[in-house]
Amino acid sequence: MSRSTISAPDLRWLLGAVFGLLLAGCGPAKVIVEGNFPSPLMAPLPMKLGIWYPEDFSGHEFFDQAKSRSDSDWLVQTGAAQVQMWDTLLAGMFVETVHMKGEPGPGQMNQLVDAVLIPEVDELQYAIPAHTNVKVYEIWMRYRFRLVTTGGDPITDWTMTAYGKTPTAFLQSDAAAVNLAAVMALRDAGANFATNFARVPGVKTFLDELHVEPLETGL
């Protein structure tokens, strides 16, 4: 009777492969945020706004590491939803929006616009049931906005907060609850921005110089 044998190097390789497969099966719970975002109910401002999304913004995500073996890691990707929401919002707020070909700066061959808006997620905090022992998910974000010329010269900058909370504890899955909390935070960000954009002191001065008259807004 023949007997097959495995050499020590082969055995180490086999054990490593099995361990790798086990680790791959224990990856974080992944949520790619998806939702619907309404256009603002307002007459658009008569200006041509350029938009530049930094890579950290368009690919934004956050990671929550499990606090115990019974919990799961979470990877929540908001970047695509961020771009979708801000594209929809800004297209409704201004008569024309243009995505810049490159980051505003000296010598950059960008399109001619009145100003360029650069949004960033400056800070993010969250609370999940494992943290609070309550079946509610919450997300708080602080945005930083820069309004610059096509050459990158600063016009003004400001910060703004947004908050989202899962409105019910009876969703089918934790992933759906996390997604809904993120969508609610994005909608809150859109409402805050549309309502307060023209009230930011530096923005108000800039609009006055362009002879742009802010109009009533709503969502």
GROMACS .gro file of N, CA, C and O in nm, residues 26 77 100 142 155 170 185-186:
model
   32
   26CYS      N    1  -1.316   3.632   0.772
   26CYS     CA    2  -1.347   3.708   0.892
   26CYS      C    3  -1.327   3.858   0.869
   26CYS      O    4  -1.292   3.931   0.960
   77GLN      N    5  -1.840   5.285   0.362
   77GLN     CA    6  -1.791   5.366   0.251
   77GLN      C    7  -1.898   5.467   0.211
   77GLN      O    8  -2.004   5.430   0.162
  100MET      N    9  -1.421   7.050  -1.208
  100MET     CA   10  -1.290   7.094  -1.252
  100MET      C   11  -1.208   6.978  -1.309
  100MET      O   12  -1.220   6.864  -1.264
  142ARG      N   13  -1.842   6.661   1.056
  142ARG     CA   14  -1.808   6.802   1.042
  142ARG      C   15  -1.738   6.820   0.907
  142ARG      O   16  -1.638   6.755   0.880
  155ILE      N   17  -1.077   8.237  -0.122
  155ILE     CA   18  -1.181   8.339  -0.113
  155ILE      C   19  -1.236   8.340   0.029
  155ILE      O   20  -1.240   8.443   0.095
  170PHE      N   21  -3.608   4.883   1.417
  170PHE     CA   22  -3.668   4.760   1.367
  170PHE      C   23  -3.635   4.733   1.220
  170PHE      O   24  -3.711   4.669   1.150
  185ALA      N   25  -2.762   6.162   0.768
  185ALA     CA   26  -2.658   6.262   0.793
  185ALA      C   27  -2.629   6.343   0.666
  185ALA      O   28  -2.611   6.465   0.671
  186LEU      N   29  -2.625   6.276   0.552
  186LEU     CA   30  -2.600   6.345   0.426
  186LEU      C   31  -2.715   6.439   0.391
  186LEU      O   32  -2.693   6.551   0.342
   0.00000   0.00000   0.00000
